[in-house]
Amino acid sequence: MSTSEFLIVLIAFCLALYFTVSFLLGVVKRRKVTWKDFKNWLRNIIDSLFGIG
């Protein structure tokens, strides 16, 4: 794995972690999760890891 590939994978995982933490903080603040919130979170994770969505 080259350095640039490693950096791209690292950035993708950092984005996925960021979206997960922000989703969970939203859940804790509001105490409820709507289907729209879950779909947005899932779309962001797929987009950051695979570049699609």
PDB file of C-alpha atoms in Angstrom:
ATOM      1  CA  MET A   1       0.000   0.000   0.000  1.00  0.00           C
ATOM      2  CA  SER A   2       1.456   3.316  -1.008  1.00  0.00           C
ATOM      3  CA  THR A   3       1.475   6.390   1.176  1.00  0.00           C
ATOM      4  CA  SER A   4      -1.300   8.096  -0.774  1.00  0.00           C
ATOM      5  CA  GLU A   5      -3.555   5.025  -0.533  1.00  0.00           C
ATOM      6  CA  PHE A   6      -2.931   4.858   3.190  1.00  0.00           C
ATOM      7  CA  LEU A   7      -3.849   8.526   3.618  1.00  0.00           C
ATOM      8  CA  ILE A   8      -7.049   8.095   1.609  1.00  0.00           C
ATOM      9  CA  VAL A   9      -8.098   5.104   3.731  1.00  0.00           C
ATOM     10  CA  LEU A  10      -7.207   6.977   6.920  1.00  0.00           C
ATOM     11  CA  ILE A  11      -9.271   9.997   5.880  1.00  0.00           C
ATOM     12  CA  ALA A  12     -12.236   7.760   5.002  1.00  0.00           C
ATOM     13  CA  PHE A  13     -12.157   6.082   8.415  1.00  0.00           C
ATOM     14  CA  CYS A  14     -11.815   9.438  10.167  1.00  0.00           C
ATOM     15  CA  LEU A  15     -14.870  10.739   8.325  1.00  0.00           C
ATOM     16  CA  ALA A  16     -16.823   7.618   9.228  1.00  0.00           C
ATOM     17  CA  LEU A  17     -15.819   8.053  12.863  1.00  0.00           C
ATOM     18  CA  TYR A  18     -16.798  11.730  12.772  1.00  0.00           C
ATOM     19  CA  PHE A  19     -20.252  10.981  11.326  1.00  0.00           C
ATOM     20  CA  THR A  20     -20.793   8.203  13.877  1.00  0.00           C
ATOM     21  CA  VAL A  21     -19.828  10.396  16.834  1.00  0.00           C
ATOM     22  CA  SER A  22     -21.993  13.286  15.635  1.00  0.00           C
ATOM     23  CA  PHE A  23     -24.930  10.883  15.115  1.00  0.00           C
ATOM     24  CA  LEU A  24     -24.544   9.418  18.599  1.00  0.00           C
ATOM     25  CA  LEU A  25     -24.252  12.864  20.196  1.00  0.00           C
ATOM     26  CA  GLY A  26     -27.478  13.857  18.443  1.00  0.00           C
ATOM     27  CA  VAL A  27     -29.148  10.740  19.839  1.00  0.00           C
ATOM     28  CA  VAL A  28     -27.988  11.532  23.364  1.00  0.00           C
ATOM     29  CA  LYS A  29     -29.205  15.137  23.170  1.00  0.00           C
ATOM     30  CA  ARG A  30     -32.633  14.378  21.728  1.00  0.00           C
ATOM     31  CA  ARG A  31     -33.191  10.925  23.248  1.00  0.00           C
ATOM     32  CA  LYS A  32     -34.878   9.704  20.072  1.00  0.00           C
ATOM     33  CA  VAL A  33     -33.817   8.731  16.590  1.00  0.00           C
ATOM     34  CA  THR A  34     -35.920   9.206  13.513  1.00  0.00           C
ATOM     35  CA  TRP A  35     -35.666   7.090  10.396  1.00  0.00           C
ATOM     36  CA  LYS A  36     -34.428  10.178   8.505  1.00  0.00           C
ATOM     37  CA  ASP A  37     -31.548  10.631  10.964  1.00  0.00           C
ATOM     38  CA  PHE A  38     -30.543   6.994  10.585  1.00  0.00           C
ATOM     39  CA  LYS A  39     -30.697   7.147   6.786  1.00  0.00           C
ATOM     40  CA  ASN A  40     -28.544  10.295   6.732  1.00  0.00           C
ATOM     41  CA  TRP A  41     -25.995   8.681   9.036  1.00  0.00           C
ATOM     42  CA  LEU A  42     -25.880   5.497   6.964  1.00  0.00           C
ATOM     43  CA  ARG A  43     -25.556   7.457   3.716  1.00  0.00           C
ATOM     44  CA  ASN A  44     -22.676   9.492   5.152  1.00  0.00           C
ATOM     45  CA  ILE A  45     -20.860   6.355   6.329  1.00  0.00           C
ATOM     46  CA  ILE A  46     -21.224   4.603   2.975  1.00  0.00           C
ATOM     47  CA  ASP A  47     -20.186   7.736   1.127  1.00  0.00           C
ATOM     48  CA  SER A  48     -17.094   8.287   3.249  1.00  0.00           C
ATOM     49  CA  LEU A  49     -15.946   4.653   3.135  1.00  0.00           C
ATOM     50  CA  PHE A  50     -16.800   3.723  -0.444  1.00  0.00           C
ATOM     51  CA  GLY A  51     -17.187   7.040  -2.254  1.00  0.00           C
ATOM     52  CA  ILE A  52     -20.776   6.334  -3.297  1.00  0.00           C
ATOM     53  CA  GLY A  53     -24.129   7.388  -1.986  1.00  0.00           C
TER      54      GLY A  53
END
